[in-house]
Short mmCIF file of C-alpha atoms and ligand atoms in Angstrom, two decimals:
data_model
loop_
_atom_site.label_atom_id
_atom_site.label_comp_id
_atom_site.label_asym_id
_atom_site.label_seq_id
_atom_site.Cartn_x
_atom_site.Cartn_y
_atom_site.Cartn_z
CA MET G 1 -0.05 0.51 -0.04
CA PRO G 2 2.20 2.78 -1.12
CA VAL G 3 0.08 5.89 0.90
CA SER G 4 0.04 5.11 4.16
CA VAL G 5 -3.12 5.70 6.96
CA PRO G 6 -2.31 9.91 8.26
CA THR G 7 -1.27 10.07 11.67
CA GLY G 8 -1.85 12.40 14.09
CA LEU G 9 -5.34 13.15 12.95
CA SER G 10 -7.64 14.90 15.41
CA PRO G 11 -10.97 14.13 16.19
CA LEU G 12 -13.74 16.94 15.27
CA ASP G 13 -14.65 18.17 18.74
CA SER G 14 -11.17 19.31 19.38
CA ILE G 15 -10.19 21.12 16.01
CA LEU G 16 -14.35 23.68 16.35
CA PRO G 17 -14.24 25.90 19.17
CA ASP G 18 -15.85 24.57 23.20
CA GLU G 19 -18.60 27.02 22.41
CA PRO G 20 -19.86 27.84 18.40
CA LEU G 21 -18.99 31.15 16.77
CA LEU G 22 -21.17 33.49 16.73
CA MET G 23 -21.54 33.56 12.68
CA MET G 24 -22.05 37.18 11.84
CA GLY G 25 -20.58 37.19 8.88
CA ALA G 26 -21.82 37.85 5.03
CA GLY G 27 -22.59 33.76 5.38
CA PRO G 28 -23.18 31.25 6.09
CA VAL G 29 -25.81 32.67 8.51
CA PRO G 30 -26.75 30.76 11.95
CA ILE G 31 -29.24 28.18 11.53
CA PRO G 32 -32.10 27.29 13.54
CA HIS G 33 -32.96 23.85 15.12
CA ARG G 34 -34.90 22.82 13.03
CA VAL G 35 -32.62 23.35 10.26
CA ALA G 36 -29.69 21.98 11.72
CA GLN G 37 -32.24 18.93 12.26
CA ALA G 38 -33.41 18.26 9.39
CA ASN G 39 -30.06 18.19 7.42
CA SER G 40 -29.16 15.53 10.04
CA ILE G 41 -31.38 12.54 8.56
CA VAL G 42 -30.97 11.35 4.73
CA ILE G 43 -34.04 10.01 3.53
CA ASN G 44 -34.91 7.75 -0.49
CA HIS G 45 -34.00 10.35 -3.33
CA LEU G 46 -36.88 8.89 -5.38
CA GLY G 47 -39.51 7.39 -2.76
CA ASP G 48 -42.66 8.85 -1.65
CA THR G 49 -41.61 11.04 1.56
CA MET G 50 -39.21 12.95 -1.22
CA SER G 51 -41.84 14.60 -3.23
CA GLN G 52 -44.00 15.30 -0.60
CA VAL G 53 -40.83 17.09 0.54
CA ILE G 54 -40.40 18.44 -2.91
CA GLU G 55 -43.55 19.53 -3.96
CA GLN G 56 -43.27 21.36 -0.67
CA VAL G 57 -40.16 23.19 -1.27
CA LYS G 58 -41.70 23.81 -4.56
CA SER G 59 -44.71 25.64 -3.21
CA MET G 60 -42.93 27.79 -0.42
CA SER G 61 -40.26 28.86 -3.04
CA ARG G 62 -42.87 29.85 -4.86
CA TYR G 63 -44.59 32.07 -1.99
CA VAL G 64 -40.80 33.24 -1.53
CA PHE G 65 -39.77 34.11 -4.63
CA GLN G 66 -43.73 35.39 -5.18
CA THR G 67 -43.92 33.31 -8.42
CA GLU G 68 -46.79 31.07 -9.89
CA SER G 69 -44.00 29.30 -11.98
CA SER G 70 -43.91 26.03 -11.97
CA ARG G 71 -40.09 26.29 -12.88
CA ILE G 72 -38.46 25.69 -9.69
CA MET G 73 -35.44 23.48 -8.88
CA GLY G 74 -33.22 22.98 -6.65
CA VAL G 75 -29.21 22.60 -6.69
CA ALA G 76 -27.17 20.84 -5.25
CA GLY G 77 -23.98 23.75 -5.51
CA PRO G 78 -23.44 26.87 -3.76
CA GLY G 79 -25.10 30.19 -4.54
CA SER G 80 -22.36 30.46 -8.07
CA ALA G 81 -23.85 26.58 -9.11
CA ALA G 82 -27.50 28.87 -8.69
CA MET G 83 -26.13 31.43 -10.94
CA GLU G 84 -24.43 29.29 -13.42
CA MET G 85 -27.26 27.01 -14.01
CA ALA G 86 -29.15 30.60 -15.19
CA VAL G 87 -26.91 31.66 -16.93
CA ILE G 88 -26.01 28.98 -19.19
CA ASN G 89 -29.16 27.31 -19.87
CA LEU G 90 -31.01 31.62 -21.10
CA VAL G 91 -27.39 32.70 -22.48
CA CYS G 92 -26.11 30.23 -25.81
CA PRO G 93 -22.94 31.41 -27.63
CA GLY G 94 -22.61 34.48 -29.47
CA MET G 95 -25.07 36.04 -27.92
CA LYS G 96 -25.63 39.20 -26.65
CA VAL G 97 -25.63 40.42 -23.02
CA LEU G 98 -26.07 43.13 -20.76
CA ALA G 99 -24.30 42.30 -17.65
CA ILE G 100 -24.75 44.97 -14.74
CA CYS G 101 -21.61 45.02 -12.68
CA ASN G 102 -21.91 46.57 -9.36
CA GLY G 103 -18.97 44.45 -7.77
CA PHE G 104 -17.36 41.21 -7.12
CA PHE G 105 -20.78 38.96 -7.69
CA SER G 106 -22.42 40.84 -10.56
CA ASP G 107 -18.59 40.58 -12.16
CA ARG G 108 -18.88 37.04 -12.16
CA LEU G 109 -22.39 36.71 -13.44
CA ALA G 110 -20.79 38.65 -16.32
CA GLU G 111 -18.20 36.31 -16.44
CA MET G 112 -20.19 33.40 -16.17
CA ALA G 113 -21.44 34.52 -19.63
CA GLU G 114 -18.45 34.77 -21.05
CA ARG G 115 -17.81 31.19 -20.34
CA VAL G 116 -20.75 30.16 -22.33
CA ASP G 117 -18.95 32.41 -25.08
CA ALA G 118 -21.35 35.06 -25.06
CA GLU G 119 -20.83 38.96 -26.05
CA VAL G 120 -20.66 40.80 -22.91
CA VAL G 121 -21.17 44.13 -22.33
CA CYS G 122 -20.24 45.12 -18.97
CA LEU G 123 -22.11 48.43 -17.44
CA LYS G 124 -19.70 49.22 -15.18
CA VAL G 125 -21.65 50.89 -11.89
CA PRO G 126 -19.25 53.21 -9.90
CA ASP G 127 -18.35 51.56 -6.16
CA GLY G 128 -20.95 52.26 -3.90
CA VAL G 129 -24.06 53.56 -5.98
CA THR G 130 -27.26 51.94 -7.65
CA ALA G 131 -27.53 51.22 -11.08
CA ASP G 132 -28.36 54.08 -12.57
CA PRO G 133 -32.12 53.18 -14.72
CA ASP G 134 -31.19 56.09 -17.63
CA GLU G 135 -27.41 54.27 -18.25
CA VAL G 136 -29.42 51.20 -18.11
CA ARG G 137 -32.04 52.47 -20.70
CA GLU G 138 -29.23 54.07 -22.91
CA ALA G 139 -27.19 50.62 -23.05
CA ILE G 140 -29.97 48.37 -23.61
CA ALA G 141 -30.82 51.01 -26.66
CA LYS G 142 -27.44 50.89 -28.24
CA HIS G 143 -26.47 46.86 -27.47
CA ARG G 144 -29.71 45.42 -28.27
CA PRO G 145 -28.89 42.48 -25.23
CA ALA G 146 -31.02 39.21 -25.89
CA VAL G 147 -30.46 38.82 -21.44
CA ILE G 148 -29.16 41.02 -18.69
CA THR G 149 -27.38 40.50 -15.67
CA LEU G 150 -27.64 41.77 -12.10
CA VAL G 151 -27.65 41.50 -8.76
CA GLN G 152 -30.46 42.97 -6.26
CA GLY G 153 -27.84 42.97 -3.52
CA GLU G 154 -24.34 43.41 -4.10
CA THR G 155 -23.04 41.83 -0.69
CA SER G 156 -19.43 42.74 -1.63
CA ASN G 157 -19.49 46.39 -1.87
CA THR G 158 -23.20 46.61 0.47
CA VAL G 159 -25.14 48.12 -2.59
CA LEU G 160 -28.54 47.85 -3.24
CA ASN G 161 -29.65 47.66 -6.71
CA ARG G 162 -32.99 50.18 -5.69
CA HIS G 163 -34.54 50.38 -9.24
CA LEU G 164 -34.87 46.49 -9.79
CA PRO G 165 -38.19 46.53 -10.92
CA GLU G 166 -37.67 49.74 -12.97
CA ILE G 167 -34.80 48.11 -15.03
CA CYS G 168 -37.02 44.80 -15.26
CA ARG G 169 -39.42 46.89 -16.53
CA LEU G 170 -37.16 48.27 -19.58
CA ALA G 171 -35.72 44.91 -20.07
CA ARG G 172 -39.07 43.69 -20.85
CA LYS G 173 -39.99 46.75 -22.96
CA HIS G 174 -37.62 45.51 -25.72
CA ASP G 175 -37.48 41.03 -25.53
CA CYS G 176 -34.97 40.67 -22.69
CA LEU G 177 -34.77 38.10 -20.62
CA VAL G 178 -33.09 39.01 -16.39
CA ILE G 179 -31.45 37.59 -14.82
CA VAL G 180 -31.19 38.47 -10.98
CA ASP G 181 -29.23 37.13 -8.45
CA ALA G 182 -30.77 37.65 -5.12
CA VAL G 183 -28.57 35.15 -2.90
CA CYS G 184 -28.52 37.59 0.03
CA THR G 185 -31.58 39.25 -0.53
CA LEU G 186 -34.53 36.84 -0.54
CA SER G 187 -36.59 37.08 2.40
CA THR G 188 -35.00 39.79 3.89
CA MET G 189 -36.54 42.41 1.67
CA PRO G 190 -39.39 43.16 -0.88
CA PHE G 191 -38.57 41.00 -4.40
CA GLU G 192 -41.41 40.26 -6.89
CA MET G 193 -40.27 37.36 -9.12
CA ASP G 194 -43.38 37.83 -11.21
CA HIS G 195 -44.64 41.69 -10.49
CA TRP G 196 -41.75 42.63 -11.38
CA GLY G 197 -41.20 40.51 -14.39
CA VAL G 198 -37.59 38.79 -13.58
CA ASP G 199 -37.14 35.68 -16.16
CA ALA G 200 -34.62 33.69 -13.35
CA VAL G 201 -34.29 34.62 -9.79
CA ILE G 202 -31.35 32.71 -8.27
CA THR G 203 -30.54 32.16 -4.42
CA GLY G 204 -28.41 30.23 -2.34
CA GLY G 205 -29.14 28.32 0.81
CA GLN G 206 -26.93 29.95 3.36
CA LYS G 207 -27.74 33.62 3.28
CA GLY G 208 -31.74 35.41 4.03
CA LEU G 209 -32.97 32.15 3.51
CA ALA G 210 -30.95 30.95 6.74
CA SER G 211 -30.38 27.59 5.66
CA ILE G 212 -27.11 25.03 4.96
CA PRO G 213 -24.39 26.69 2.36
CA GLY G 214 -24.01 24.17 -0.80
CA VAL G 215 -27.86 23.25 -1.70
CA SER G 216 -29.72 26.47 -4.02
CA LEU G 217 -32.60 27.38 -5.81
CA VAL G 218 -33.25 29.03 -9.24
CA ALA G 219 -36.69 29.51 -10.36
CA PHE G 220 -37.40 30.32 -14.65
CA SER G 221 -40.02 32.45 -15.61
CA GLU G 222 -42.58 30.96 -18.41
CA ARG G 223 -40.92 33.04 -20.91
CA ALA G 224 -37.85 31.37 -19.77
CA TRP G 225 -38.51 28.32 -19.38
CA ASP G 226 -40.01 28.58 -23.68
CA HIS G 227 -36.42 29.85 -24.03
CA ILE G 228 -34.76 27.24 -22.98
CA ARG G 229 -36.97 24.47 -24.44
CA ALA G 230 -36.88 25.28 -27.93
CA ARG G 231 -33.13 25.51 -27.65
CA GLU G 232 -31.70 22.82 -29.60
CA ASP G 233 -28.21 22.71 -29.07
CA ARG G 234 -26.63 20.59 -26.31
CA LEU G 235 -25.35 22.07 -23.49
CA ARG G 236 -21.74 21.00 -22.15
CA HIS G 237 -22.60 20.68 -18.23
CA TRP G 238 -24.49 17.88 -17.96
CA CYS G 239 -25.18 18.19 -13.60
CA LEU G 240 -26.78 21.39 -14.65
CA ASP G 241 -28.84 21.12 -17.57
CA ALA G 242 -32.19 22.43 -16.94
CA LYS G 243 -34.16 20.35 -18.57
CA LEU G 244 -32.74 17.39 -17.31
CA ALA G 245 -33.38 19.36 -13.99
CA HIS G 246 -36.37 19.37 -14.02
CA ARG G 247 -36.83 15.64 -14.57
CA PHE G 248 -36.28 15.42 -11.45
CA TRP G 249 -38.34 18.76 -9.80
CA ASN G 250 -41.20 17.89 -11.78
CA GLU G 251 -41.16 14.75 -12.87
CA LYS G 252 -40.29 12.49 -9.84
CA ALA G 253 -37.17 11.02 -12.54
CA TYR G 254 -33.64 10.47 -11.54
CA HIS G 255 -31.77 13.00 -12.69
CA TYR G 256 -28.78 12.49 -9.82
CA THR G 257 -28.65 12.35 -6.60
CA ALA G 258 -29.97 15.29 -4.93
CA PRO G 259 -28.10 16.21 -1.88
CA VAL G 260 -31.19 14.65 0.77
CA SER G 261 -30.27 16.24 3.77
CA GLY G 262 -29.61 19.79 2.77
CA VAL G 263 -33.37 19.87 0.97
CA LEU G 264 -34.38 18.67 4.01
CA ALA G 265 -32.77 21.81 5.27
CA LEU G 266 -34.28 23.86 2.95
CA HIS G 267 -38.09 22.73 3.93
CA GLU G 268 -37.37 23.87 7.21
CA ALA G 269 -36.20 26.52 6.50
CA LEU G 270 -38.54 27.77 3.97
CA ARG G 271 -41.39 26.79 6.53
CA LEU G 272 -40.10 28.82 9.23
CA ILE G 273 -40.19 31.84 6.25
CA CYS G 274 -43.49 30.90 6.08
CA ARG G 275 -44.79 30.86 9.40
CA GLU G 276 -43.24 34.44 10.12
CA THR G 277 -44.38 35.41 7.00
CA LEU G 278 -42.93 37.70 3.99
CA GLU G 279 -44.27 40.61 5.74
CA VAL G 280 -43.29 40.53 9.22
CA ARG G 281 -39.83 39.41 8.20
CA PHE G 282 -39.06 42.46 5.49
CA GLU G 283 -40.25 44.38 9.05
CA ARG G 284 -37.83 41.87 11.56
CA HIS G 285 -34.79 42.46 8.67
CA LEU G 286 -35.55 46.60 7.96
CA ARG G 287 -36.19 47.17 11.82
CA CYS G 288 -32.84 45.21 13.39
CA SER G 289 -30.80 46.21 10.35
CA THR G 290 -31.59 49.70 10.96
CA ALA G 291 -30.47 49.50 14.14
CA LEU G 292 -27.49 48.40 14.04
CA GLN G 293 -26.32 51.31 11.33
CA SER G 294 -27.61 53.61 14.35
CA GLY G 295 -25.69 51.57 16.97
CA ILE G 296 -22.74 51.55 14.52
CA GLU G 297 -22.97 55.08 13.62
CA SER G 298 -23.75 56.72 16.99
CA MET G 299 -20.23 54.95 18.67
CA GLY G 300 -18.92 57.11 16.23
CA LEU G 301 -17.56 54.56 12.69
CA SER G 302 -19.25 55.64 9.13
CA LEU G 303 -21.22 53.30 7.18
CA TYR G 304 -19.26 52.29 4.03
CA THR G 305 -22.78 52.80 1.45
CA LYS G 306 -24.75 56.26 1.21
CA PRO G 307 -28.61 55.73 3.50
CA ARG G 308 -30.52 55.98 -0.30
CA ASP G 309 -28.30 52.71 -2.08
CA ARG G 310 -27.52 51.38 1.07
CA LEU G 311 -28.39 47.50 1.37
CA ASN G 312 -30.00 46.03 4.57
CA SER G 313 -28.86 42.64 4.35
CA VAL G 314 -25.05 43.33 4.52
CA VAL G 315 -23.90 46.07 6.41
CA GLY G 316 -20.13 47.72 5.20
CA ILE G 317 -18.38 49.51 8.18
CA ASN G 318 -15.09 52.05 7.48
CA VAL G 319 -12.49 50.61 8.90
CA PRO G 320 -10.61 53.57 11.14
CA GLU G 321 -7.59 54.74 10.52
CA GLY G 322 -5.23 53.00 11.97
CA VAL G 323 -6.36 49.98 12.36
CA GLU G 324 -5.75 46.25 10.17
CA SER G 325 -9.04 44.64 9.73
CA ARG G 326 -7.79 41.41 9.71
CA ARG G 327 -6.93 42.46 13.49
CA LEU G 328 -10.31 43.25 14.31
CA LEU G 329 -11.44 40.27 13.46
CA THR G 330 -9.19 38.18 14.78
CA HIS G 331 -9.98 39.33 18.78
CA MET G 332 -13.65 40.03 18.00
CA SER G 333 -13.82 36.07 17.23
CA GLY G 334 -11.21 35.09 19.81
CA VAL G 335 -12.25 37.13 22.67
CA HIS G 336 -15.76 37.98 21.59
CA ARG G 337 -17.07 34.79 20.31
CA VAL G 338 -18.47 36.78 17.33
CA GLU G 339 -17.26 36.65 13.82
CA ILE G 340 -18.44 39.00 11.18
CA SER G 341 -16.10 39.18 7.92
CA GLY G 342 -13.23 41.44 6.00
CA SER G 343 -13.90 42.42 2.35
CA PHE G 344 -12.82 41.99 -0.75
CA GLY G 345 -10.79 44.45 -2.13
CA LEU G 346 -12.26 47.07 0.24
CA ASP G 347 -11.02 48.68 3.86
CA ILE G 348 -14.26 47.57 5.28
CA VAL G 349 -15.85 44.79 7.32
CA ARG G 350 -19.45 43.24 7.20
CA ILE G 351 -22.13 42.47 9.25
CA GLY G 352 -24.53 40.46 7.89
CA GLN G 353 -28.28 40.95 8.58
CA MET G 354 -30.30 37.75 7.35
CA GLY G 355 -32.43 35.49 9.04
CA GLU G 356 -31.13 34.87 12.85
CA GLN G 357 -28.34 37.55 12.13
CA SER G 358 -31.58 40.05 12.32
CA ARG G 359 -32.33 39.07 16.31
CA SER G 360 -31.84 41.95 18.51
CA HIS G 361 -29.73 39.81 21.17
CA HIS G 362 -27.48 38.99 18.05
CA ILE G 363 -27.15 42.63 16.80
CA PHE G 364 -26.21 43.78 20.80
CA ARG G 365 -23.55 41.07 21.03
CA THR G 366 -22.13 41.53 18.17
CA LEU G 367 -21.68 45.63 18.48
CA HIS G 368 -20.79 45.09 21.37
CA ALA G 369 -17.93 43.02 20.25
CA LEU G 370 -16.98 45.45 17.90
CA GLY G 371 -16.67 48.31 20.20
CA ALA G 372 -15.12 46.54 22.90
CA SER G 373 -12.45 45.35 20.34
CA LEU G 374 -11.75 48.74 18.33
CA TYR G 375 -11.53 49.98 21.65
CA ALA G 376 -9.04 47.08 22.81
CA LEU G 377 -7.12 48.25 19.33
CA GLY G 378 -6.91 51.75 20.54
CA VAL G 379 -10.04 53.36 18.70
CA PRO G 380 -11.48 55.89 21.19
CA VAL G 381 -15.40 54.47 20.35
CA ASP G 382 -18.59 55.30 22.34
CA ILE G 383 -19.96 52.24 23.43
CA PRO G 384 -22.17 53.41 25.41
CA ALA G 385 -23.89 55.98 23.04
CA GLY G 386 -23.95 52.95 20.24
CA VAL G 387 -25.71 50.36 22.75
CA ALA G 388 -28.18 53.48 24.14
CA ALA G 389 -28.48 54.43 20.25
CA LEU G 390 -29.05 50.74 19.01
CA GLU G 391 -32.18 50.14 22.06
CA SER G 392 -34.02 53.19 21.46
CA THR G 393 -34.25 52.67 17.17
CA LEU G 394 -35.63 49.03 17.94
CA ASP G 395 -37.94 50.83 20.56
CA ALA G 396 -38.44 53.30 18.40
CA TYR G 397 -39.58 50.52 15.54
CA ILE G 398 -41.77 48.54 18.66
CA PHE G 399 -43.99 51.34 19.63
CA ASP G 400 -44.26 53.66 16.67
CA GLY G 401 -43.59 51.55 13.88
CA PRO G 402 -40.73 52.26 11.33
CA GLY G 403 -42.55 55.60 10.67
C1 LIG Z 501 -22.91 34.81 -1.16
C2 LIG Z 501 -23.08 35.13 -2.82
C3 LIG Z 501 -23.17 34.60 -3.92
C4 LIG Z 501 -22.02 33.37 -4.32
O1 LIG Z 501 -22.83 32.41 -3.04
P1 LIG Z 501 -21.69 31.26 -3.25
O2 LIG Z 501 -22.75 30.38 -2.14
O3 LIG Z 501 -21.05 31.28 -2.36
O4 LIG Z 501 -21.47 30.58 -4.21
C5 LIG Z 501 -23.42 34.73 -4.97
N1 LIG Z 501 -23.84 36.38 -4.94
C6 LIG Z 501 -24.53 37.03 -3.61
C7 LIG Z 501 -25.19 38.30 -3.81
C8 LIG Z 501 -23.78 36.70 -2.62
O5 LIG Z 501 -23.66 37.72 -1.59
#
């Protein structure tokens, strides 16, 4: 036997921290107990139990996506696999694609379209601001794309594309399909697939939905499905071929072995959303994120994105001068057991407000951990002022509503 058994292996218990860290970064997010429990079960991927689960996952997803479409499919893979599934099934080689590029994740959609040999035009949106519908209108008139790709929320620089409904309307007027990445935003803020006329929506498990990473969802409109059905070329990707996946998700036939535990976890995450209702869930996210933002600012820190274009699902904080973000993150997780995220290239740290992260006990602990860690690193932040602002903003919502 040429390869010998590895020595010095540690059991998982001795690798994991004694107490789990509070996951307050840009994903993965903490999962509810019911989701964790469901994730520990394995069932037959083609049995009757699984069919009932799949039917419910689809009907709950229709509610969460706000669509009547029956073309909803799970994907064994990260949010990026769902992005790729939307792109490769709707974009044919040589097709003109307008990619609205706000940052890291919207750039990824553009790259995926390039990789299937589309002719991709990037509309570069300056960092920190929302895409301008007038510029999108001009770009559509000039380039006549067949497909537009964009994100609802750009997690990387904490920008919200708040003109998304208008951009979808423009696309529709020009008979152009729209692919929207709603990975971090879905179920944290309004999204209306049918009403806005979105043709493909993508979400991951580990962000807004508060499920596990690695099992994602994609929904296609009937218009998108007509396009997929009419395609005669053979896709290069077998796993991500929507026509093949459709057999499992709508016809109870085998495609590949579905990630059954992850689908069960997703079922529970969706069920908790349905039980809470979208209205209440949006309100909870808005209230917690607004209160957290106010606490951060009152402590003496500044936020990266201006209020108008600010994403509430992920809050970006400018790192104070003289502080190395990595040291801040290490201090927060090492001393306070709270994990938040750095960023890809910008001098910000990011706190997530997705799913279970938007709970008052979690945001108090996180704000305190942030303040105390900065204080320890020599930044004179006013922790009591921050905590007081957090408390009074939460209170204002309880007694007066969001105003
Ligand atoms: C996290 C994220 C993704 C990628 O999800 P993965 O599961 O890491 O592949 C895509 N888009 C947005 C907006 C995200 O926040």
